[in-house]
């Protein structure tokens, strides 16, 4: 059931090459709590897919939170690529 005080929602599905990498990304990204109490975020994996669900009080808060997430995701994927050349391109 959707919380009416958090009407703005977005689900991201991010495919990764392996289930291990999806789980690793989840662990790395879920360490940092969401900065605003006006945004809620949850993570899960489904085999090789990282799923991130956002709920926010306004579209602006949702946009700011998702932009920050994509910056963090870029760092995590960059580290994965540096550690193993075949990780991202395999």
PDB file of N, CA and C in Angstrom:
ATOM      1  N   UNK A   1       0.828  -1.203   0.000  1.00  0.00           N
ATOM      2  CA  UNK A   1       0.000   0.000   0.000  1.00  0.00           C
ATOM      3  C   UNK A   1       0.864   1.256   0.000  1.00  0.00           C
ATOM      4  N   UNK A   2       0.500   2.160  -0.871  1.00  0.00           N
ATOM      5  CA  UNK A   2       1.251   3.405  -1.004  1.00  0.00           C
ATOM      6  C   UNK A   2       0.876   4.366   0.117  1.00  0.00           C
ATOM      7  N   UNK A   3       1.889   4.997   0.708  1.00  0.00           N
ATOM      8  CA  UNK A   3       1.700   5.978   1.772  1.00  0.00           C
ATOM      9  C   UNK A   3       1.332   7.307   1.120  1.00  0.00           C
ATOM     10  N   UNK A   4       0.159   7.846   1.447  1.00  0.00           N
ATOM     11  CA  UNK A   4      -0.306   9.079   0.800  1.00  0.00           C
ATOM     12  C   UNK A   4       0.558  10.286   1.141  1.00  0.00           C
ATOM     13  N   UNK A   5       1.356  10.219   2.203  1.00  0.00           N
ATOM     14  CA  UNK A   5       2.250  11.333   2.524  1.00  0.00           C
ATOM     15  C   UNK A   5       3.550  11.260   1.713  1.00  0.00           C
ATOM     16  N   UNK A   6       3.747  10.166   0.972  1.00  0.00           N
ATOM     17  CA  UNK A   6       4.899   9.995   0.074  1.00  0.00           C
ATOM     18  C   UNK A   6       4.367   9.612  -1.313  1.00  0.00           C
ATOM     19  N   UNK A   7       3.688  10.562  -1.994  1.00  0.00           N
ATOM     20  CA  UNK A   7       2.977  10.225  -3.229  1.00  0.00           C
ATOM     21  C   UNK A   7       3.849  10.065  -4.476  1.00  0.00           C
ATOM     22  N   UNK A   8       5.082  10.528  -4.430  1.00  0.00           N
ATOM     23  CA  UNK A   8       5.952  10.483  -5.606  1.00  0.00           C
ATOM     24  C   UNK A   8       6.838   9.244  -5.526  1.00  0.00           C
ATOM     25  N   UNK A   9       6.706   8.362  -6.506  1.00  0.00           N
ATOM     26  CA  UNK A   9       7.384   7.070  -6.448  1.00  0.00           C
ATOM     27  C   UNK A   9       8.145   6.777  -7.729  1.00  0.00           C
ATOM     28  N   UNK A  10       9.239   6.044  -7.574  1.00  0.00           N
ATOM     29  CA  UNK A  10      10.047   5.626  -8.715  1.00  0.00           C
ATOM     30  C   UNK A  10      10.719   4.308  -8.363  1.00  0.00           C
ATOM     31  N   UNK A  11      10.696   3.369  -9.300  1.00  0.00           N
ATOM     32  CA  UNK A  11      11.417   2.111  -9.138  1.00  0.00           C
ATOM     33  C   UNK A  11      12.478   2.028 -10.222  1.00  0.00           C
ATOM     34  N   UNK A  12      13.716   1.802  -9.803  1.00  0.00           N
ATOM     35  CA  UNK A  12      14.833   1.639 -10.725  1.00  0.00           C
ATOM     36  C   UNK A  12      15.201   0.166 -10.771  1.00  0.00           C
ATOM     37  N   UNK A  13      15.400  -0.371 -11.963  1.00  0.00           N
ATOM     38  CA  UNK A  13      15.904  -1.732 -12.116  1.00  0.00           C
ATOM     39  C   UNK A  13      17.210  -1.636 -12.889  1.00  0.00           C
ATOM     40  N   UNK A  14      18.280  -2.092 -12.264  1.00  0.00           N
ATOM     41  CA  UNK A  14      19.624  -1.933 -12.812  1.00  0.00           C
ATOM     42  C   UNK A  14      20.211  -3.320 -13.044  1.00  0.00           C
ATOM     43  N   UNK A  15      20.296  -3.744 -14.314  1.00  0.00           N
ATOM     44  CA  UNK A  15      20.865  -5.059 -14.599  1.00  0.00           C
ATOM     45  C   UNK A  15      22.386  -5.047 -14.459  1.00  0.00           C
ATOM     46  N   UNK A  16      22.917  -6.084 -13.852  1.00  0.00           N
ATOM     47  CA  UNK A  16      24.363  -6.243 -13.701  1.00  0.00           C
ATOM     48  C   UNK A  16      24.757  -7.606 -14.268  1.00  0.00           C
ATOM     49  N   UNK A  17      26.041  -7.798 -14.577  1.00  0.00           N
ATOM     50  CA  UNK A  17      26.460  -9.045 -15.235  1.00  0.00           C
ATOM     51  C   UNK A  17      26.233 -10.320 -14.418  1.00  0.00           C
ATOM     52  N   UNK A  18      26.323 -10.226 -13.086  1.00  0.00           N
ATOM     53  CA  UNK A  18      26.153 -11.423 -12.250  1.00  0.00           C
ATOM     54  C   UNK A  18      25.336 -11.090 -11.004  1.00  0.00           C
ATOM     55  N   UNK A  19      24.773 -12.120 -10.398  1.00  0.00           N
ATOM     56  CA  UNK A  19      24.033 -11.941  -9.144  1.00  0.00           C
ATOM     57  C   UNK A  19      24.967 -11.457  -8.038  1.00  0.00           C
ATOM     58  N   UNK A  20      26.202 -11.940  -8.049  1.00  0.00           N
ATOM     59  CA  UNK A  20      27.180 -11.508  -7.038  1.00  0.00           C
ATOM     60  C   UNK A  20      27.408  -9.996  -7.122  1.00  0.00           C
ATOM     61  N   UNK A  21      27.529  -9.467  -8.329  1.00  0.00           N
ATOM     62  CA  UNK A  21      27.735  -8.019  -8.483  1.00  0.00           C
ATOM     63  C   UNK A  21      26.497  -7.230  -8.068  1.00  0.00           C
ATOM     64  N   UNK A  22      25.315  -7.765  -8.335  1.00  0.00           N
ATOM     65  CA  UNK A  22      24.085  -7.087  -7.905  1.00  0.00           C
ATOM     66  C   UNK A  22      24.040  -7.001  -6.380  1.00  0.00           C
ATOM     67  N   UNK A  23      24.391  -8.092  -5.714  1.00  0.00           N
ATOM     68  CA  UNK A  23      24.413  -8.106  -4.249  1.00  0.00           C
ATOM     69  C   UNK A  23      25.495  -7.184  -3.702  1.00  0.00           C
ATOM     70  N   UNK A  24      26.649  -7.183  -4.347  1.00  0.00           N
ATOM     71  CA  UNK A  24      27.743  -6.305  -3.923  1.00  0.00           C
ATOM     72  C   UNK A  24      27.337  -4.842  -4.057  1.00  0.00           C
ATOM     73  N   UNK A  25      26.692  -4.494  -5.162  1.00  0.00           N
ATOM     74  CA  UNK A  25      26.226  -3.118  -5.363  1.00  0.00           C
ATOM     75  C   UNK A  25      25.201  -2.745  -4.293  1.00  0.00           C
ATOM     76  N   UNK A  26      24.279  -3.652  -3.992  1.00  0.00           N
ATOM     77  CA  UNK A  26      23.278  -3.398  -2.946  1.00  0.00           C
ATOM     78  C   UNK A  26      23.967  -3.104  -1.621  1.00  0.00           C
ATOM     79  N   UNK A  27      24.938  -3.923  -1.256  1.00  0.00           N
ATOM     80  CA  UNK A  27      25.636  -3.720   0.021  1.00  0.00           C
ATOM     81  C   UNK A  27      26.369  -2.386   0.052  1.00  0.00           C
ATOM     82  N   UNK A  28      27.023  -2.045  -1.042  1.00  0.00           N
ATOM     83  CA  UNK A  28      27.791  -0.794  -1.083  1.00  0.00           C
ATOM     84  C   UNK A  28      26.877   0.427  -1.038  1.00  0.00           C
ATOM     85  N   UNK A  29      25.759   0.363  -1.750  1.00  0.00           N
ATOM     86  CA  UNK A  29      24.879   1.529  -1.858  1.00  0.00           C
ATOM     87  C   UNK A  29      23.939   1.689  -0.666  1.00  0.00           C
ATOM     88  N   UNK A  30      23.618   0.604   0.011  1.00  0.00           N
ATOM     89  CA  UNK A  30      22.653   0.704   1.116  1.00  0.00           C
ATOM     90  C   UNK A  30      23.290   1.140   2.429  1.00  0.00           C
ATOM     91  N   UNK A  31      24.613   1.263   2.448  1.00  0.00           N
ATOM     92  CA  UNK A  31      25.312   1.687   3.673  1.00  0.00           C
ATOM     93  C   UNK A  31      24.900   3.096   4.083  1.00  0.00           C
ATOM     94  N   UNK A  32      24.789   3.992   3.110  1.00  0.00           N
ATOM     95  CA  UNK A  32      24.447   5.385   3.405  1.00  0.00           C
ATOM     96  C   UNK A  32      22.940   5.543   3.542  1.00  0.00           C
ATOM     97  N   UNK A  33      22.519   6.065   4.676  1.00  0.00           N
ATOM     98  CA  UNK A  33      21.097   6.327   4.890  1.00  0.00           C
ATOM     99  C   UNK A  33      20.655   7.483   3.995  1.00  0.00           C
ATOM    100  N   UNK A  34      19.384   7.505   3.662  1.00  0.00           N
ATOM    101  CA  UNK A  34      18.840   8.620   2.885  1.00  0.00           C
ATOM    102  C   UNK A  34      18.958   9.873   3.742  1.00  0.00           C
ATOM    103  N   UNK A  35      19.428  10.968   3.133  1.00  0.00           N
ATOM    104  CA  UNK A  35      19.718  12.185   3.898  1.00  0.00           C
ATOM    105  C   UNK A  35      18.476  12.915   4.386  1.00  0.00           C
ATOM    106  N   UNK A  36      17.393  12.807   3.643  1.00  0.00           N
ATOM    107  CA  UNK A  36      16.193  13.561   3.994  1.00  0.00           C
ATOM    108  C   UNK A  36      15.105  12.647   4.562  1.00  0.00           C
ATOM    109  N   UNK A  37      14.426  13.098   5.609  1.00  0.00           N
ATOM    110  CA  UNK A  37      13.284  12.332   6.116  1.00  0.00           C
ATOM    111  C   UNK A  37      12.085  12.392   5.165  1.00  0.00           C
ATOM    112  N   UNK A  38      12.195  13.229   4.126  1.00  0.00           N
ATOM    113  CA  UNK A  38      11.117  13.369   3.150  1.00  0.00           C
ATOM    114  C   UNK A  38      11.243  12.364   2.010  1.00  0.00           C
ATOM    115  N   UNK A  39      12.252  11.494   2.097  1.00  0.00           N
ATOM    116  CA  UNK A  39      12.497  10.484   1.062  1.00  0.00           C
ATOM    117  C   UNK A  39      12.696   9.129   1.735  1.00  0.00           C
ATOM    118  N   UNK A  40      12.093   8.105   1.151  1.00  0.00           N
ATOM    119  CA  UNK A  40      12.292   6.727   1.609  1.00  0.00           C
ATOM    120  C   UNK A  40      12.865   5.916   0.452  1.00  0.00           C
ATOM    121  N   UNK A  41      13.747   4.980   0.788  1.00  0.00           N
ATOM    122  CA  UNK A  41      14.398   4.179  -0.246  1.00  0.00           C
ATOM    123  C   UNK A  41      14.547   2.754   0.259  1.00  0.00           C
ATOM    124  N   UNK A  42      14.334   1.796  -0.622  1.00  0.00           N
ATOM    125  CA  UNK A  42      14.579   0.396  -0.270  1.00  0.00           C
ATOM    126  C   UNK A  42      15.293  -0.294  -1.426  1.00  0.00           C
ATOM    127  N   UNK A  43      16.132  -1.265  -1.066  1.00  0.00           N
ATOM    128  CA  UNK A  43      16.918  -2.012  -2.042  1.00  0.00           C
ATOM    129  C   UNK A  43      16.520  -3.477  -2.009  1.00  0.00           C
ATOM    130  N   UNK A  44      16.614  -4.127  -3.160  1.00  0.00           N
ATOM    131  CA  UNK A  44      16.475  -5.578  -3.233  1.00  0.00           C
ATOM    132  C   UNK A  44      17.193  -6.048  -4.492  1.00  0.00           C
ATOM    133  N   UNK A  45      17.409  -7.348  -4.565  1.00  0.00           N
ATOM    134  CA  UNK A  45      17.975  -7.916  -5.783  1.00  0.00           C
ATOM    135  C   UNK A  45      17.081  -9.044  -6.258  1.00  0.00           C
ATOM    136  N   UNK A  46      17.080  -9.245  -7.555  1.00  0.00           N
ATOM    137  CA  UNK A  46      16.395 -10.371  -8.176  1.00  0.00           C
ATOM    138  C   UNK A  46      17.381 -10.956  -9.173  1.00  0.00           C
ATOM    139  N   UNK A  47      18.127 -11.951  -8.719  1.00  0.00           N
ATOM    140  CA  UNK A  47      19.190 -12.558  -9.498  1.00  0.00           C
ATOM    141  C   UNK A  47      20.229 -11.493  -9.874  1.00  0.00           C
ATOM    142  N   UNK A  48      20.319 -11.108 -11.143  1.00  0.00           N
ATOM    143  CA  UNK A  48      21.355 -10.155 -11.570  1.00  0.00           C
ATOM    144  C   UNK A  48      20.875  -8.706 -11.569  1.00  0.00           C
ATOM    145  N   UNK A  49      19.666  -8.461 -11.100  1.00  0.00           N
ATOM    146  CA  UNK A  49      19.082  -7.113 -11.150  1.00  0.00           C
ATOM    147  C   UNK A  49      19.041  -6.484  -9.755  1.00  0.00           C
ATOM    148  N   UNK A  50      19.585  -5.282  -9.678  1.00  0.00           N
ATOM    149  CA  UNK A  50      19.467  -4.467  -8.466  1.00  0.00           C
ATOM    150  C   UNK A  50      18.207  -3.628  -8.619  1.00  0.00           C
ATOM    151  N   UNK A  51      17.348  -3.680  -7.623  1.00  0.00           N
ATOM    152  CA  UNK A  51      16.086  -2.927  -7.655  1.00  0.00           C
ATOM    153  C   UNK A  51      16.116  -1.906  -6.524  1.00  0.00           C
ATOM    154  N   UNK A  52      15.816  -0.655  -6.868  1.00  0.00           N
ATOM    155  CA  UNK A  52      15.790   0.419  -5.878  1.00  0.00           C
ATOM    156  C   UNK A  52      14.432   1.104  -5.982  1.00  0.00           C
ATOM    157  N   UNK A  53      13.728   1.167  -4.867  1.00  0.00           N
ATOM    158  CA  UNK A  53      12.407   1.797  -4.838  1.00  0.00           C
ATOM    159  C   UNK A  53      12.472   3.063  -4.004  1.00  0.00           C
ATOM    160  N   UNK A  54      12.029   4.154  -4.605  1.00  0.00           N
ATOM    161  CA  UNK A  54      12.011   5.452  -3.939  1.00  0.00           C
ATOM    162  C   UNK A  54      10.583   5.919  -3.744  1.00  0.00           C
ATOM    163  N   UNK A  55      10.348   6.579  -2.613  1.00  0.00           N
ATOM    164  CA  UNK A  55       9.104   7.305  -2.350  1.00  0.00           C
ATOM    165  C   UNK A  55       9.506   8.636  -1.745  1.00  0.00           C
ATOM    166  N   UNK A  56       8.826   9.704  -2.165  1.00  0.00           N
ATOM    167  CA  UNK A  56       9.163  11.032  -1.658  1.00  0.00           C
ATOM    168  C   UNK A  56       7.904  11.872  -1.524  1.00  0.00           C
ATOM    169  N   UNK A  57       8.045  12.941  -0.752  1.00  0.00           N
ATOM    170  CA  UNK A  57       6.902  13.824  -0.525  1.00  0.00           C
ATOM    171  C   UNK A  57       6.630  14.724  -1.721  1.00  0.00           C
ATOM    172  N   UNK A  58       7.673  15.060  -2.493  1.00  0.00           N
ATOM    173  CA  UNK A  58       7.507  15.918  -3.676  1.00  0.00           C
ATOM    174  C   UNK A  58       8.378  15.389  -4.813  1.00  0.00           C
ATOM    175  N   UNK A  59       8.036  15.787  -6.034  1.00  0.00           N
ATOM    176  CA  UNK A  59       8.851  15.409  -7.187  1.00  0.00           C
ATOM    177  C   UNK A  59      10.263  15.961  -7.065  1.00  0.00           C
ATOM    178  N   UNK A  60      10.399  17.151  -6.521  1.00  0.00           N
ATOM    179  CA  UNK A  60      11.725  17.747  -6.361  1.00  0.00           C
ATOM    180  C   UNK A  60      12.589  16.904  -5.421  1.00  0.00           C
ATOM    181  N   UNK A  61      12.031  16.491  -4.295  1.00  0.00           N
ATOM    182  CA  UNK A  61      12.789  15.660  -3.353  1.00  0.00           C
ATOM    183  C   UNK A  61      13.168  14.323  -3.993  1.00  0.00           C
ATOM    184  N   UNK A  62      12.257  13.773  -4.787  1.00  0.00           N
ATOM    185  CA  UNK A  62      12.539  12.524  -5.491  1.00  0.00           C
ATOM    186  C   UNK A  62      13.692  12.719  -6.473  1.00  0.00           C
ATOM    187  N   UNK A  63      13.661  13.797  -7.236  1.00  0.00           N
ATOM    188  CA  UNK A  63      14.713  14.082  -8.219  1.00  0.00           C
ATOM    189  C   UNK A  63      16.067  14.243  -7.550  1.00  0.00           C
ATOM    190  N   UNK A  64      16.126  15.014  -6.476  1.00  0.00           N
ATOM    191  CA  UNK A  64      17.392  15.245  -5.767  1.00  0.00           C
ATOM    192  C   UNK A  64      17.953  13.920  -5.232  1.00  0.00           C
ATOM    193  N   UNK A  65      17.096  13.109  -4.650  1.00  0.00           N
ATOM    194  CA  UNK A  65      17.542  11.825  -4.086  1.00  0.00           C
ATOM    195  C   UNK A  65      18.045  10.883  -5.177  1.00  0.00           C
ATOM    196  N   UNK A  66      17.319  10.809  -6.281  1.00  0.00           N
ATOM    197  CA  UNK A  66      17.706   9.900  -7.365  1.00  0.00           C
ATOM    198  C   UNK A  66      18.987  10.384  -8.040  1.00  0.00           C
ATOM    199  N   UNK A  67      19.140  11.693  -8.202  1.00  0.00           N
ATOM    200  CA  UNK A  67      20.398  12.223  -8.758  1.00  0.00           C
ATOM    201  C   UNK A  67      21.582  11.815  -7.881  1.00  0.00           C
ATOM    202  N   UNK A  68      21.439  11.947  -6.578  1.00  0.00           N
ATOM    203  CA  UNK A  68      22.499  11.544  -5.658  1.00  0.00           C
ATOM    204  C   UNK A  68      22.783  10.050  -5.748  1.00  0.00           C
ATOM    205  N   UNK A  69      21.727   9.260  -5.884  1.00  0.00           N
ATOM    206  CA  UNK A  69      21.902   7.815  -6.021  1.00  0.00           C
ATOM    207  C   UNK A  69      22.709   7.483  -7.270  1.00  0.00           C
ATOM    208  N   UNK A  70      22.392   8.135  -8.393  1.00  0.00           N
ATOM    209  CA  UNK A  70      23.114   7.837  -9.631  1.00  0.00           C
ATOM    210  C   UNK A  70      24.585   8.221  -9.535  1.00  0.00           C
ATOM    211  N   UNK A  71      24.886   9.273  -8.800  1.00  0.00           N
ATOM    212  CA  UNK A  71      26.299   9.615  -8.572  1.00  0.00           C
ATOM    213  C   UNK A  71      26.988   8.486  -7.804  1.00  0.00           C
ATOM    214  N   UNK A  72      26.354   7.999  -6.759  1.00  0.00           N
ATOM    215  CA  UNK A  72      26.922   6.900  -5.971  1.00  0.00           C
ATOM    216  C   UNK A  72      27.027   5.621  -6.799  1.00  0.00           C
ATOM    217  N   UNK A  73      26.009   5.342  -7.591  1.00  0.00           N
ATOM    218  CA  UNK A  73      26.033   4.158  -8.446  1.00  0.00           C
ATOM    219  C   UNK A  73      27.203   4.234  -9.429  1.00  0.00           C
ATOM    220  N   UNK A  74      27.449   5.415  -9.978  1.00  0.00           N
ATOM    221  CA  UNK A  74      28.577   5.593 -10.892  1.00  0.00           C
ATOM    222  C   UNK A  74      29.901   5.271 -10.228  1.00  0.00           C
ATOM    223  N   UNK A  75      30.056   5.689  -8.986  1.00  0.00           N
ATOM    224  CA  UNK A  75      31.287   5.390  -8.241  1.00  0.00           C
ATOM    225  C   UNK A  75      31.417   3.876  -8.025  1.00  0.00           C
ATOM    226  N   UNK A  76      30.339   3.232  -7.602  1.00  0.00           N
ATOM    227  CA  UNK A  76      30.372   1.788  -7.346  1.00  0.00           C
ATOM    228  C   UNK A  76      30.709   1.021  -8.627  1.00  0.00           C
ATOM    229  N   UNK A  77      30.070   1.368  -9.737  1.00  0.00           N
ATOM    230  CA  UNK A  77      30.350   0.682 -11.000  1.00  0.00           C
ATOM    231  C   UNK A  77      31.774   0.950 -11.462  1.00  0.00           C
ATOM    232  N   UNK A  78      32.268   2.168 -11.234  1.00  0.00           N
ATOM    233  CA  UNK A  78      33.647   2.497 -11.587  1.00  0.00           C
ATOM    234  C   UNK A  78      34.646   1.660 -10.814  1.00  0.00           C
ATOM    235  N   UNK A  79      34.388   1.470  -9.534  1.00  0.00           N
ATOM    236  CA  UNK A  79      35.273   0.641  -8.710  1.00  0.00           C
ATOM    237  C   UNK A  79      35.220  -0.815  -9.186  1.00  0.00           C
ATOM    238  N   UNK A  80      34.021  -1.307  -9.475  1.00  0.00           N
ATOM    239  CA  UNK A  80      33.900  -2.679  -9.979  1.00  0.00           C
ATOM    240  C   UNK A  80      34.707  -2.850 -11.267  1.00  0.00           C
ATOM    241  N   UNK A  81      34.614  -1.876 -12.139  1.00  0.00           N
ATOM    242  CA  UNK A  81      35.334  -1.934 -13.417  1.00  0.00           C
ATOM    243  C   UNK A  81      36.844  -1.917 -13.184  1.00  0.00           C
ATOM    244  N   UNK A  82      37.311  -1.070 -12.274  1.00  0.00           N
ATOM    245  CA  UNK A  82      38.750  -0.980 -11.990  1.00  0.00           C
ATOM    246  C   UNK A  82      39.286  -2.267 -11.371  1.00  0.00           C
ATOM    247  N   UNK A  83      38.475  -2.911 -10.541  1.00  0.00           N
ATOM    248  CA  UNK A  83      38.930  -4.128  -9.874  1.00  0.00           C
ATOM    249  C   UNK A  83      38.974  -5.329 -10.814  1.00  0.00           C
ATOM    250  N   UNK A  84      38.117  -5.330 -11.826  1.00  0.00           N
ATOM    251  CA  UNK A  84      38.073  -6.444 -12.767  1.00  0.00           C
ATOM    252  C   UNK A  84      37.611  -5.930 -14.118  1.00  0.00           C
ATOM    253  N   UNK A  85      38.500  -5.929 -15.092  1.00  0.00           N
ATOM    254  CA  UNK A  85      38.195  -5.386 -16.417  1.00  0.00           C
ATOM    255  C   UNK A  85      36.978  -6.067 -17.029  1.00  0.00           C
ATOM    256  N   UNK A  86      36.804  -7.371 -16.778  1.00  0.00           N
ATOM    257  CA  UNK A  86      35.697  -8.108 -17.381  1.00  0.00           C
ATOM    258  C   UNK A  86      34.377  -7.945 -16.632  1.00  0.00           C
ATOM    259  N   UNK A  87      34.394  -7.289 -15.486  1.00  0.00           N
ATOM    260  CA  UNK A  87      33.189  -7.186 -14.659  1.00  0.00           C
ATOM    261  C   UNK A  87      32.065  -6.464 -15.386  1.00  0.00           C
ATOM    262  N   UNK A  88      32.350  -5.312 -15.959  1.00  0.00           N
ATOM    263  CA  UNK A  88      31.300  -4.518 -16.588  1.00  0.00           C
ATOM    264  C   UNK A  88      31.118  -4.899 -18.053  1.00  0.00           C
ATOM    265  N   UNK A  89      32.181  -5.281 -18.729  1.00  0.00           N
ATOM    266  CA  UNK A  89      32.096  -5.566 -20.159  1.00  0.00           C
ATOM    267  C   UNK A  89      31.941  -7.045 -20.470  1.00  0.00           C
ATOM    268  N   UNK A  90      31.999  -7.892 -19.433  1.00  0.00           N
ATOM    269  CA  UNK A  90      31.950  -9.343 -19.638  1.00  0.00           C
ATOM    270  C   UNK A  90      30.599  -9.802 -20.031  1.00  0.00           C
TER     271      UNK A  90
END
